């Protein structure tokens, strides 16, 4: 427990524990099954391990990589006890996760030279972008920041209403031009409003788009360019929201969105409902983009700053 | 990674060549390869294991033919197997009852509300008196979203924004529908996680109280390994009648479809393929199988082509191609027809083996614009006789179309290459290509 106190307040830790309960339970019970009745790691254990990792959506590439490393260890050390397997897995998985370099335990500290700090939130349909923004706004606000939201999802029916309701709930201003307006114009005005009113954070919502739609992806690049007309170094953060229950397509999403907007951080949502979370490992490994937030429940505090040590520890605890 | 399964399998089973039959020993590595391909397409690990074991049984003892590579043979066996597993009789949704009640269920963000709007539109076009009911009382603005969709498809939406009891809303909706002559009521519900006991009880209560003629489970086709567990839990609680796969317009391989079909043994009744409200389709197991295996979707391509192409025009063009008289007018009208078929990248992606090749190519419909402008800046005579185009003419055309001489030259070169290709195809009979030739 001592380790976690460094990273989490008690409530956060409890929430992460219960939120990842499902991930943990299956990952662990499966791991247990993988080695049952074994005293050392042999081919059968490795086969079972492959199943455990793959069924957690880690992906074939990453799984094979982890297995090969363990095979190497077995070959080198001649003998590898099952107990040691846990430790090695822990090491390997932590090694594959990018550190998000959060400078404080909240991960929400702001650089005063970047004011307002502009966050552009992107992702495919239905991953939970608007909900994540609502929660993020609440957290920033609770730390005493002046937050402005930009309703640049002008496409999906009632998306503007949805973010406005979040704005009311959290008590932050929402810049909106209504439905079917130019999203770039909304983004521009949100940033402009933020600058003129001394906001600390401007968070811009965008319409969900499948990464295969070239025109929509170009629209994202345009939103980014338009923001840069106002603040050249903005957006300071491009947050790609991924659904934790998505399979291997998440990898392609990460690649395509990065191409259009240079994604700087990831948020993985809905991790409470899934036995997975393995996708976190695969993506972080492949793209070297840090996972910054994970969503483990409906409540505002269930959007957590991701900490890889804590995440891995929680899996193996 | 597994974009071309049969190629990969060829590599894995080189040791099969020169052997007369497929045996337990020479197939082992291949079966593992197929399993990994399936898992890579998000087929559940256990399901993949079972399926590949069955494939192995079927393949054992088959003669290795010289005419097809063992990889192709196994790919075909796999493809047939997947089609069979996802197939069965195409089942209609049940809209009997007065009114018929259709209950929509699923996880958050799976696309329930959008699908409800599409289904309303679909049933309305079949002459039903449809009404939508907003029972998502949790997500901010969910009711508004359904209302907007209802307006777009011109279907009435029943909602009680102040009522926080989904069961009572749905029941009043049905009463309202009865007295207003509606024949179908679609009940949109809140997204819920399978592990959320309270929410699962709510939808269970909804089903009990409404006794719907059809309960549908909506699932995002990008879902990974967990699709099976979610579907199983929903099925245990709701005993749903059919599955709806959404977001298939993306590039997901959609292995979840196979896993769900196999585990809950319920038919997939609809697929949803885009933002537009008419982007709803029947489920075709053979196409889904092709997709999971990364083999392209020729059938859909041909169907799309058939929809867009006017037969007389096609005959005329075909004749011209055969006589080697294909000119720039034909080229232009061809371009315009292709544009009618929809997004180019989606189309090319359906051609087997092309999916990977064009992944990083920016194929935008806008790329056609300068080409059209160039041809439209030519005189009718020039369009019929491209050989007339000398330097001066090209300069004029570039000016007229707002492009450069280089662009004009490039187009003329492409056109020349194309004609050469047509000539070759004519000579060889182009039997292999004819399936793809929309001009046939």
XYZ file of C-alpha atoms in Angstrom:
757
model
C 0.000 0.000 0.000
C 2.856 2.311 0.781
C 3.609 2.637 -2.894
C 0.156 3.840 -3.761
C -0.053 6.506 -1.150
C 2.538 8.298 -3.171
C 0.372 8.313 -6.252
C -3.169 8.286 -5.053
C -5.290 9.756 -2.416
C -7.121 7.011 -0.602
C -10.373 7.608 -2.433
C -8.679 7.504 -5.810
C -7.046 4.235 -4.988
C -10.297 2.694 -3.839
C -12.012 3.851 -6.949
C -9.274 2.437 -9.169
C -9.437 -0.838 -7.271
C -13.150 -1.217 -7.643
C -13.227 0.154 -11.159
C -10.615 -2.249 -12.384
C -12.150 -5.003 -10.368
C -13.315 -6.816 -13.467
C -10.012 -6.431 -15.287
C -8.161 -7.574 -12.234
C -10.376 -10.471 -11.436
C -10.214 -12.024 -14.845
C -6.609 -11.218 -15.526
C -5.614 -12.680 -12.230
C -7.853 -15.676 -12.120
C -6.806 -16.503 -15.655
C -3.175 -16.125 -14.750
C -3.790 -18.432 -11.819
C -5.335 -20.973 -14.123
C -2.450 -20.641 -16.544
C -0.039 -21.940 -13.965
C -2.210 -24.249 -11.903
C -0.473 -27.421 -10.838
C 2.799 -26.206 -12.265
C 6.003 -25.618 -10.467
C 7.908 -24.257 -13.395
C 7.288 -22.389 -16.595
C 7.026 -24.742 -19.547
C 5.446 -24.616 -22.971
C 2.002 -25.294 -21.618
C 2.242 -22.388 -19.207
C 3.390 -20.140 -22.017
C 0.502 -21.279 -24.205
C -1.915 -20.502 -21.424
C -0.219 -17.186 -20.871
C -0.734 -16.375 -24.535
C -4.410 -17.020 -24.061
C -4.572 -14.816 -20.971
C -2.879 -11.906 -22.693
C -4.780 -12.219 -25.947
C -8.150 -12.464 -24.244
C -7.317 -9.251 -22.448
C -7.054 -7.514 -25.850
C -3.307 -7.074 -25.518
C -3.057 -8.006 -29.196
C -1.090 -10.706 -30.957
C 2.013 -8.615 -31.657
C 2.525 -7.477 -28.107
C 1.620 -10.868 -26.704
C 4.144 -12.650 -28.855
C 6.724 -10.077 -27.804
C 6.099 -10.664 -24.108
C 6.103 -14.432 -24.522
C 9.336 -14.390 -26.474
C 11.039 -12.397 -23.759
C 9.898 -14.845 -21.138
C 11.053 -17.723 -23.323
C 14.456 -16.062 -23.493
C 14.546 -15.770 -19.728
C 13.610 -19.429 -19.349
C 16.309 -20.439 -21.787
C 18.894 -18.340 -19.993
C 18.015 -19.194 -16.419
C 17.218 -22.809 -17.275
C 14.632 -22.830 -14.565
C 11.904 -20.327 -13.935
C 9.506 -20.823 -11.088
C 5.894 -19.884 -11.390
C 6.269 -17.344 -8.597
C 8.891 -15.491 -10.556
C 6.600 -15.395 -13.561
C 4.407 -12.822 -11.880
C 7.317 -10.521 -11.230
C 8.667 -10.859 -14.723
C 5.256 -10.200 -16.250
C 4.883 -7.143 -14.078
C 8.239 -5.862 -15.244
C 7.518 -6.605 -18.874
C 4.123 -4.956 -18.852
C 5.372 -1.875 -17.033
C 8.174 -1.680 -19.566
C 5.713 -1.588 -22.404
C 3.690 1.242 -20.941
C 4.783 4.768 -21.678
C 5.169 6.915 -18.614
C 2.906 9.914 -18.818
C 5.472 12.031 -17.000
C 2.808 13.550 -14.830
C 4.642 16.017 -12.643
C 2.150 15.857 -9.839
C -0.176 13.269 -8.471
C -3.197 14.901 -10.028
C -1.603 15.040 -13.459
C -3.637 18.163 -13.898
C -1.045 20.811 -13.092
C -0.871 23.624 -15.606
C 2.127 25.451 -16.963
C 1.461 29.152 -16.242
C 3.237 30.129 -19.466
C 0.586 28.279 -21.410
C -2.498 30.221 -20.624
C -5.053 29.239 -21.643
C -4.002 25.606 -21.908
C -5.901 24.353 -24.948
C -7.013 20.719 -25.111
C -8.496 19.299 -28.309
C -10.463 16.117 -27.718
C -10.840 13.657 -30.609
C -12.010 10.088 -31.223
C -14.414 7.813 -33.074
C -18.150 7.774 -32.387
C -19.440 6.660 -29.033
C -16.198 6.383 -27.076
C -17.257 8.925 -24.473
C -15.575 12.163 -25.578
C -18.211 14.526 -24.241
C -18.528 12.671 -20.949
C -14.754 12.694 -20.528
C -14.720 16.436 -21.192
C -17.446 16.997 -18.618
C -15.487 15.097 -16.005
C -12.216 16.747 -16.963
C -13.824 20.179 -16.685
C -15.113 19.298 -13.228
C -11.686 18.189 -12.077
C -9.867 21.229 -13.425
C -12.482 23.491 -11.928
C -12.266 21.835 -8.526
C -8.567 22.751 -8.530
C -9.567 26.396 -8.859
C -9.060 26.797 -12.593
C -11.185 28.895 -14.901
C -12.422 26.428 -17.506
C -14.072 27.115 -20.883
C -15.604 24.438 -23.101
C -15.995 24.630 -26.878
C -18.968 22.787 -28.393
C -17.358 21.923 -31.726
C -19.346 18.725 -32.165
C -21.891 20.447 -34.315
C -22.824 17.308 -36.178
C -24.296 14.592 -34.013
C -27.915 15.231 -33.069
C -28.113 17.116 -29.753
C -24.367 16.989 -29.070
C -24.331 20.711 -28.316
C -27.133 20.256 -25.789
C -25.221 17.455 -24.164
C -22.093 19.512 -23.537
C -24.157 22.513 -22.458
C -25.819 20.357 -19.830
C -22.366 19.332 -18.639
C -21.397 23.000 -18.555
C -24.390 23.791 -16.353
C -23.754 20.819 -14.131
C -20.107 21.704 -13.580
C -20.613 25.460 -13.683
C -18.328 26.395 -16.583
C -18.956 28.510 -19.658
C -19.655 26.704 -22.946
C -18.898 28.491 -26.227
C -21.373 27.329 -28.829
C -22.727 28.413 -32.174
C -25.440 25.770 -32.358
C -25.778 22.677 -34.484
C -24.491 22.320 -38.039
C -22.147 25.284 -37.741
C -18.485 25.214 -38.749
C -16.590 23.358 -36.009
C -13.412 25.328 -36.734
C -15.261 28.558 -36.092
C -16.516 27.249 -32.755
C -12.998 26.163 -31.791
C -11.627 29.566 -32.755
C -14.252 31.406 -30.730
C -13.745 29.160 -27.732
C -10.024 29.922 -27.727
C -10.719 33.598 -28.304
C -13.195 33.655 -25.431
C -10.666 31.862 -23.256
C -7.968 34.412 -23.998
C -10.251 37.408 -23.499
C -11.649 36.126 -20.233
C -8.395 34.914 -18.751
C -9.313 31.232 -18.776
C -6.778 28.697 -17.557
C -8.060 25.786 -19.623
C -10.013 25.597 -22.881
C -11.343 22.131 -23.762
C -12.731 21.620 -27.255
C -15.171 18.830 -28.014
C -15.267 17.459 -31.568
C -17.694 15.212 -33.394
C -17.000 11.515 -33.306
C -15.589 10.393 -36.615
C -14.454 7.099 -37.985
C -10.798 7.380 -38.925
C -11.594 6.031 -42.388
C -13.485 9.171 -43.374
C -10.835 11.274 -45.069
C -12.891 14.445 -45.214
C -13.721 14.325 -41.540
C -10.117 13.685 -40.637
C -9.111 16.686 -42.738
C -11.632 18.703 -40.804
C -9.705 17.900 -37.626
C -6.486 19.149 -39.160
C -8.326 22.316 -40.089
C -9.639 22.844 -36.553
C -6.082 22.568 -35.372
C -4.801 25.078 -37.933
C -7.521 27.549 -37.068
C -6.722 27.367 -33.369
C -3.090 28.005 -34.227
C -4.031 31.267 -35.870
C -4.893 32.516 -32.438
C -2.295 30.737 -30.316
C 0.527 29.378 -32.481
C 1.607 26.657 -30.046
C -1.931 25.476 -29.358
C -3.512 22.990 -28.965
C -1.163 22.147 -26.115
C -2.724 18.772 -25.803
C -4.548 16.583 -28.319
C -6.392 13.972 -26.315
C -7.518 10.852 -28.172
C -10.343 9.086 -26.381
C -10.490 5.318 -26.901
C -13.182 2.925 -25.745
C -11.587 0.346 -23.429
C -13.727 -2.413 -24.888
C -12.505 -1.792 -28.434
C -10.383 -4.529 -29.874
C -7.473 -4.324 -32.269
C -9.100 -1.528 -34.239
C -8.020 0.796 -31.415
C -4.483 0.477 -32.720
C -5.539 1.679 -36.162
C -7.544 4.489 -34.623
C -4.501 5.653 -32.702
C -2.427 5.629 -35.882
C -4.919 7.516 -38.040
C -5.775 10.159 -35.492
C -2.113 10.723 -34.822
C -1.637 11.306 -38.511
C -4.347 13.954 -38.631
C -3.677 15.787 -35.391
C -0.522 14.543 -33.677
C -2.189 13.017 -30.665
C -0.237 13.767 -27.491
C -2.168 11.792 -24.915
C -4.739 9.058 -24.575
C -7.797 8.568 -22.442
C -9.160 5.030 -22.182
C -12.793 4.971 -21.132
C -15.246 2.352 -19.898
C -12.541 0.228 -18.298
C -14.920 -0.669 -15.508
C -17.189 -2.686 -17.744
C -14.598 -4.750 -19.439
C -12.373 -7.595 -18.503
C -9.717 -5.999 -20.662
C -7.594 -2.960 -20.424
C -4.983 -4.919 -22.305
C -5.427 -2.551 -25.190
C -3.769 0.081 -22.978
C -0.570 -1.928 -23.065
C -0.539 -2.583 -26.780
C -1.188 0.997 -27.825
C 1.121 2.632 -25.407
C 3.838 0.291 -26.597
C 3.259 0.770 -30.278
C 2.778 4.516 -30.472
C 4.770 5.812 -27.535
C 1.821 7.981 -26.627
C 1.219 8.072 -22.906
C -2.116 7.101 -21.454
C -3.077 10.110 -19.382
C -6.540 9.257 -18.126
C -8.566 6.158 -17.598
C -12.310 6.079 -17.050
C -13.384 3.464 -14.518
C -16.940 4.509 -13.754
C -19.784 6.922 -14.166
C -18.854 9.385 -11.438
C -16.720 12.460 -11.996
C -13.945 11.105 -9.779
C -13.935 7.897 -11.809
C -11.932 9.692 -14.481
C -8.463 9.089 -13.153
C -4.998 10.180 -13.997
C -3.238 7.078 -15.232
C -0.219 5.919 -13.362
C 1.504 2.953 -14.869
C 3.089 1.621 -11.695
C -0.202 1.802 -9.896
C -2.005 0.255 -12.869
C 0.350 -2.677 -13.098
C 0.437 -3.136 -9.324
C -3.327 -3.138 -9.258
C -3.406 -5.866 -11.881
C -1.109 -8.097 -9.883
C -1.962 -7.183 -6.318
C -0.765 -7.657 -39.916
C -2.819 -10.366 -41.545
C -3.972 -8.433 -44.517
C -3.511 -11.280 -46.836
C -4.330 -14.454 -45.045
C -3.819 -16.811 -47.923
C -0.351 -15.411 -48.566
C 0.529 -15.873 -44.946
C -0.808 -19.349 -44.896
C 1.186 -20.173 -47.988
C 4.302 -19.291 -46.084
C 3.289 -21.254 -43.035
C 2.568 -24.406 -44.945
C 5.317 -24.580 -47.462
C 6.020 -27.974 -46.064
C 2.649 -29.065 -47.393
C 3.815 -28.768 -50.952
C 4.832 -32.002 -52.493
C 2.708 -33.905 -50.048
C -0.412 -35.518 -51.323
C -2.791 -34.857 -48.466
C -3.219 -32.575 -45.497
C -2.255 -34.402 -42.318
C -2.262 -33.649 -38.605
C 1.448 -32.961 -38.666
C 1.766 -30.745 -41.675
C -1.215 -28.615 -40.746
C -0.355 -27.807 -37.122
C 1.564 -24.588 -37.762
C -1.048 -23.419 -40.211
C -3.909 -23.871 -37.815
C -2.087 -21.742 -35.278
C -1.615 -19.121 -37.958
C -5.323 -19.117 -38.800
C -6.149 -18.844 -35.127
C -3.908 -15.839 -34.742
C -5.441 -14.247 -37.799
C -8.885 -14.672 -36.306
C -7.808 -13.304 -32.942
C -6.190 -10.386 -34.712
C -9.597 -9.691 -36.249
C -11.016 -9.594 -32.693
C -12.596 -13.027 -32.764
C -12.764 -14.234 -29.200
C -9.790 -16.421 -28.315
C -11.853 -19.413 -27.229
C -14.144 -19.180 -30.233
C -11.122 -18.949 -32.529
C -9.685 -22.050 -30.936
C -12.873 -24.047 -31.363
C -13.376 -22.878 -34.908
C -9.836 -23.645 -35.996
C -10.099 -27.112 -34.467
C -13.186 -27.711 -36.547
C -11.428 -26.358 -39.618
C -8.587 -28.741 -38.973
C -11.000 -31.668 -38.842
C -12.465 -30.637 -42.146
C -9.137 -30.084 -43.815
C -7.574 -33.345 -42.716
C -7.276 -35.836 -45.493
C -8.098 -33.362 -48.222
C -5.957 -33.722 -51.281
C -3.437 -31.010 -51.903
C -4.320 -29.876 -55.380
C -1.724 -28.666 -57.728
C -3.984 -26.038 -59.202
C -4.502 -24.094 -56.014
C -1.926 -23.372 -53.374
C -2.509 -25.056 -50.024
C -2.897 -21.594 -48.547
C -5.725 -20.799 -50.902
C -7.351 -24.125 -50.195
C -7.244 -23.588 -46.460
C -8.399 -20.014 -46.787
C -11.365 -21.258 -48.729
C -12.150 -23.906 -46.126
C -11.871 -21.262 -43.419
C -14.015 -18.826 -45.325
C -16.722 -21.410 -45.941
C -16.641 -22.416 -42.322
C -17.046 -18.850 -41.052
C -19.867 -18.195 -43.495
C -21.620 -21.316 -42.326
C -21.157 -20.408 -38.668
C -22.578 -16.920 -39.062
C -25.218 -17.960 -41.532
C -28.480 -19.734 -41.411
C -31.804 -18.422 -42.516
C -32.071 -14.691 -42.941
C -34.500 -13.713 -40.240
C -36.861 -10.784 -40.482
C -37.643 -8.765 -37.421
C -40.976 -9.484 -35.877
C -43.337 -6.536 -36.084
C -46.572 -8.299 -35.216
C -48.767 -6.951 -32.436
C -50.733 -3.802 -32.034
C -48.593 -1.967 -31.634
C -45.469 -4.092 -32.143
C -42.861 -3.107 -29.576
C -39.148 -3.183 -30.430
C -36.824 -2.845 -27.458
C -33.299 -1.587 -28.168
C -30.516 -2.503 -25.736
C -26.741 -2.255 -25.563
C -23.647 -0.702 -24.013
C -22.919 3.015 -23.886
C -21.784 4.424 -27.187
C -22.693 1.358 -29.215
C -24.997 3.440 -31.397
C -28.450 2.593 -30.050
C -30.039 5.991 -30.557
C -28.739 6.422 -34.099
C -29.817 2.883 -34.931
C -33.288 3.557 -33.492
C -33.608 6.464 -35.911
C -32.455 4.291 -38.829
C -34.804 1.471 -37.904
C -37.701 3.925 -37.684
C -36.843 5.153 -41.143
C -36.541 1.599 -42.486
C -39.887 0.468 -41.069
C -41.570 3.657 -42.164
C -40.437 3.019 -45.732
C -42.179 -0.350 -45.447
C -45.431 1.466 -44.759
C -45.536 1.115 -40.974
C -46.835 3.798 -38.645
C -43.730 4.132 -36.507
C -43.207 5.901 -33.203
C -39.953 6.353 -31.282
C -39.824 6.384 -27.485
C -37.032 8.007 -25.494
C -36.286 5.918 -22.408
C -32.690 7.043 -21.898
C -33.300 9.146 -18.816
C -29.636 9.296 -17.781
C -27.334 10.634 -20.460
C -27.537 14.403 -20.857
C -29.440 15.386 -24.021
C -30.191 11.796 -25.077
C -33.862 12.682 -25.419
C -33.012 15.692 -27.585
C -30.850 13.486 -29.779
C -33.724 11.107 -30.449
C -36.053 14.019 -31.088
C -33.715 15.454 -33.709
C -33.407 12.054 -35.399
C -37.202 11.659 -35.303
C -37.578 14.985 -37.013
C -35.071 13.995 -39.698
C -36.942 10.824 -40.596
C -40.329 12.420 -39.921
C -41.360 10.027 -37.159
C -43.078 11.077 -33.956
C -41.006 10.832 -30.762
C -42.638 10.156 -27.426
C -40.763 11.541 -24.407
C -41.430 12.581 -20.818
C -38.381 14.639 -19.862
C -39.519 15.025 -16.230
C -40.282 11.345 -15.662
C -37.355 9.387 -14.236
C -38.972 5.958 -14.510
C -38.186 4.251 -17.806
C -40.843 1.551 -17.346
C -43.623 4.037 -16.780
C -42.512 6.178 -19.759
C -42.519 3.151 -22.045
C -45.942 2.025 -20.868
C -47.510 5.437 -21.394
C -45.828 5.524 -24.791
C -47.548 2.302 -25.798
C -50.894 3.581 -24.552
C -50.344 6.749 -26.555
C -49.358 4.725 -29.630
C -52.483 2.585 -29.383
C -54.822 5.532 -29.297
C -52.950 7.252 -32.128
C -52.931 4.392 -34.589
C -49.223 3.558 -34.495
C -48.270 0.075 -35.597
C -44.666 -0.058 -34.329
C -43.116 1.475 -31.202
C -39.314 1.544 -31.017
C -38.077 1.938 -27.440
C -34.590 3.477 -27.184
C -32.958 2.792 -23.832
C -29.924 4.063 -21.941
C -26.544 2.467 -22.516
C -25.548 0.167 -19.708
C -22.672 -2.051 -18.711
C -23.369 -5.731 -18.328
C -21.914 -5.600 -14.815
C -24.163 -2.774 -13.664
C -26.719 -4.720 -11.646
C -29.094 -1.828 -11.126
C -29.212 -0.897 -14.810
C -29.533 -4.494 -15.941
C -32.504 -4.914 -13.624
C -34.064 -1.846 -15.164
C -33.930 -3.209 -18.701
C -35.089 -6.594 -17.481
C -38.098 -4.885 -15.925
C -38.675 -2.980 -19.167
C -38.747 -6.183 -21.149
C -41.059 -7.911 -18.684
C -43.495 -5.052 -18.600
C -43.548 -4.314 -22.336
C -43.427 -7.862 -23.659
C -41.814 -6.669 -26.887
C -42.209 -8.597 -30.110
C -38.542 -7.976 -30.812
C -35.638 -7.233 -28.485
C -32.437 -6.190 -30.220
C -28.925 -6.066 -28.823
C -26.843 -3.321 -30.424
C -23.081 -3.856 -30.450
C -20.175 -1.835 -31.778
C -18.431 -3.946 -34.435
C -15.068 -2.695 -33.152
C -15.544 -4.428 -29.812
C -12.700 -6.674 -28.776
C -12.431 -9.867 -26.776
C -15.059 -8.834 -24.250
C -17.891 -8.776 -26.799
C -18.681 -12.353 -25.905
C -19.090 -11.708 -22.185
C -21.250 -8.649 -22.759
C -23.467 -10.421 -25.253
C -23.781 -13.424 -23.003
C -24.829 -11.352 -19.994
C -27.360 -9.348 -21.984
C -28.722 -12.556 -23.441
C -29.049 -14.185 -20.041
C -30.984 -11.222 -18.736
C -33.030 -10.348 -21.801
C -33.048 -13.397 -24.052
C -32.864 -10.997 -26.990
C -34.070 -11.941 -30.471
C -31.344 -10.510 -32.623
C -28.100 -8.589 -32.831
C -27.327 -5.295 -34.580
C -23.743 -4.600 -35.618
C -22.889 -0.897 -35.848
C -20.030 1.212 -37.228
C -19.169 -1.262 -39.957
C -18.262 1.639 -42.234
C -14.932 1.813 -40.455
C -12.083 -0.573 -41.176
C -12.672 -2.909 -38.278
C -12.463 -6.550 -39.225
C -15.445 -7.233 -37.019
C -14.514 -10.566 -35.490
C -16.966 -9.806 -32.692
C -19.742 -10.770 -35.094
C -18.498 -14.352 -35.264
C -17.911 -14.624 -31.512
C -21.347 -13.311 -30.607
C -23.115 -15.440 -33.178
C -21.371 -18.514 -31.903
C -21.768 -17.886 -28.195
C -25.342 -16.631 -27.941
C -26.661 -18.359 -31.064
C -28.859 -15.432 -32.013
C -29.043 -14.118 -35.571
C -27.474 -10.855 -36.627
C -30.417 -8.987 -38.065
C -29.032 -5.648 -39.161
C -25.768 -3.920 -39.834
C -25.306 -0.205 -39.660
C -22.779 1.425 -41.933
C -22.667 5.189 -41.664
C -23.954 8.450 -40.336
C -26.744 8.793 -42.846
C -30.147 7.601 -41.713
C -30.542 5.187 -44.609
C -27.213 3.487 -43.867
C -28.795 0.294 -42.566
C -28.501 -3.076 -44.226
C -29.263 -6.766 -43.907
C -26.496 -8.990 -42.618
C -24.620 -11.096 -45.169
C -22.570 -13.864 -43.528
C -20.380 -14.449 -46.602
C -19.323 -10.818 -46.752
C -18.675 -10.696 -43.039
C -16.514 -13.778 -43.349
C -14.493 -12.160 -46.134
C -14.080 -9.123 -43.981
C -12.890 -11.003 -40.912
C -10.335 -12.784 -43.051
C -9.268 -9.503 -44.653
C -10.222 -10.689 -48.125
C -12.055 -7.642 -49.368
C -15.682 -7.521 -50.247
C -16.145 -8.065 -53.942
C -19.840 -8.781 -53.721
C -20.654 -5.470 -52.071
C -18.480 -3.727 -54.620
C -20.260 -5.317 -57.522
C -23.624 -4.545 -55.967
C -22.697 -0.936 -55.497
C -21.520 -0.781 -59.060
C -24.738 -2.317 -60.268
C -26.744 0.241 -58.382
C -24.846 3.166 -59.779
C -24.323 2.062 -63.363
C -26.826 2.518 -66.048
C -26.921 -0.629 -68.135
C -27.295 0.948 -71.569
C -24.430 3.283 -70.852
C -22.367 0.300 -69.710
C -23.093 -1.600 -72.908
C -22.153 1.379 -75.007
C -18.888 1.802 -73.121
C -18.075 -1.852 -73.324
C -18.458 -1.759 -77.065
C -16.178 1.229 -77.287
C -13.550 -0.423 -75.153
C -13.643 -3.497 -77.350
C -13.241 -1.446 -80.472
C -10.512 0.557 -78.815
C -12.517 3.757 -79.287
C -12.604 4.716 -75.630
C -12.173 8.483 -75.546
C -12.045 11.290 -73.017
C -15.818 11.762 -73.089
C -16.200 8.191 -71.926
C -13.508 8.697 -69.363
C -15.358 11.697 -67.973
C -18.694 9.931 -67.796
C -16.980 6.998 -66.135
C -15.521 9.287 -63.501
C -18.895 10.769 -62.833
C -20.450 7.345 -62.422
C -17.767 6.260 -60.014
C -18.440 9.348 -57.961
C -22.066 8.311 -57.734
C -20.983 5.065 -56.096
C -19.669 6.867 -53.057
C -16.356 7.376 -51.362
C -13.550 6.094 -53.557
C -11.413 4.836 -50.740
C -14.256 2.714 -49.382
C -14.767 1.271 -52.832
C -11.177 0.438 -53.579
C -10.875 -1.057 -50.100
C -13.415 -3.667 -51.089
C -11.163 -5.056 -53.793
C -9.331 -8.074 -52.407
C -5.735 -7.327 -51.583
C -6.211 -3.626 -52.120
C -7.162 -2.832 -48.552
C -3.579 -2.679 -47.447
C -2.201 -1.147 -50.602
C -4.335 1.959 -50.326
C -4.334 2.300 -46.573
C -1.958 5.227 -46.642
C -2.962 6.675 -49.967
C -5.045 9.776 -49.833
C -7.863 8.875 -52.156
C -10.238 11.744 -51.972
C -13.127 12.426 -54.288
C -11.783 15.975 -54.554
C -8.843 14.566 -56.510
C -11.207 14.121 -59.425
C -12.019 17.789 -59.658
C -8.959 18.964 -61.596
C -9.316 15.959 -63.916
C -12.884 16.882 -64.676
C -11.927 20.519 -65.151
C -9.198 19.581 -67.614
C -11.471 17.413 -69.747
C -14.233 19.965 -69.623
C -11.848 22.610 -70.930
C -11.281 20.605 -74.111
C -13.273 21.003 -77.283
C -15.547 18.099 -78.264
C -13.147 17.240 -81.048
C -10.188 17.095 -78.687
C -12.103 14.822 -76.344
C -12.778 12.391 -79.153
C -9.257 12.579 -80.560
C -6.816 13.038 -77.694
C -3.949 12.735 -80.185
C -4.764 16.219 -81.400
C -3.425 17.725 -78.203
C -0.251 19.565 -79.110
C 1.652 21.981 -76.907
C -0.456 25.016 -77.733
C -3.705 23.198 -77.103
C -2.424 21.817 -73.813
C -1.416 25.306 -72.733
C -4.891 26.598 -73.489
C -6.520 23.720 -71.634
C -4.319 24.253 -68.580
C -5.295 27.907 -68.522
C -8.958 27.160 -69.033
C -9.106 24.580 -66.268
C -6.994 26.501 -63.792
C -4.368 23.751 -63.716
C -0.841 23.530 -65.070
C 0.548 22.011 -68.257
C 2.206 19.358 -66.108
C -1.158 18.288 -64.779
C -2.610 18.132 -68.253
C 0.371 16.071 -69.416
C 0.038 13.731 -66.477
C -3.624 13.144 -67.196
C -2.936 12.479 -70.872
C -0.232 10.010 -69.950
C -2.556 8.226 -67.509
C -5.232 8.113 -70.156
C -2.761 6.662 -72.649
C -1.696 3.982 -70.162
C -5.287 3.164 -69.492
C -6.016 2.654 -73.158
C -2.995 0.415 -73.461
C -4.260 -1.648 -70.566
C -7.674 -1.953 -72.153
C -6.057 -3.198 -75.336
C -4.202 -5.888 -73.423
C -7.342 -6.864 -71.595
C -9.233 -7.165 -74.831
C -6.592 -9.412 -76.249
C -6.299 -11.729 -73.285
C -10.019 -11.906 -72.885
C -9.486 -10.593 -69.375
C -11.482 -13.380 -67.876
C -9.970 -12.907 -64.468
C -10.723 -9.238 -64.435
C -14.176 -9.469 -65.879
C -15.776 -10.121 -62.512
C -14.578 -6.719 -61.445
C -15.388 -4.964 -64.654
C -18.485 -2.937 -64.033
C -18.924 -2.414 -67.767
C -19.730 -6.000 -68.477
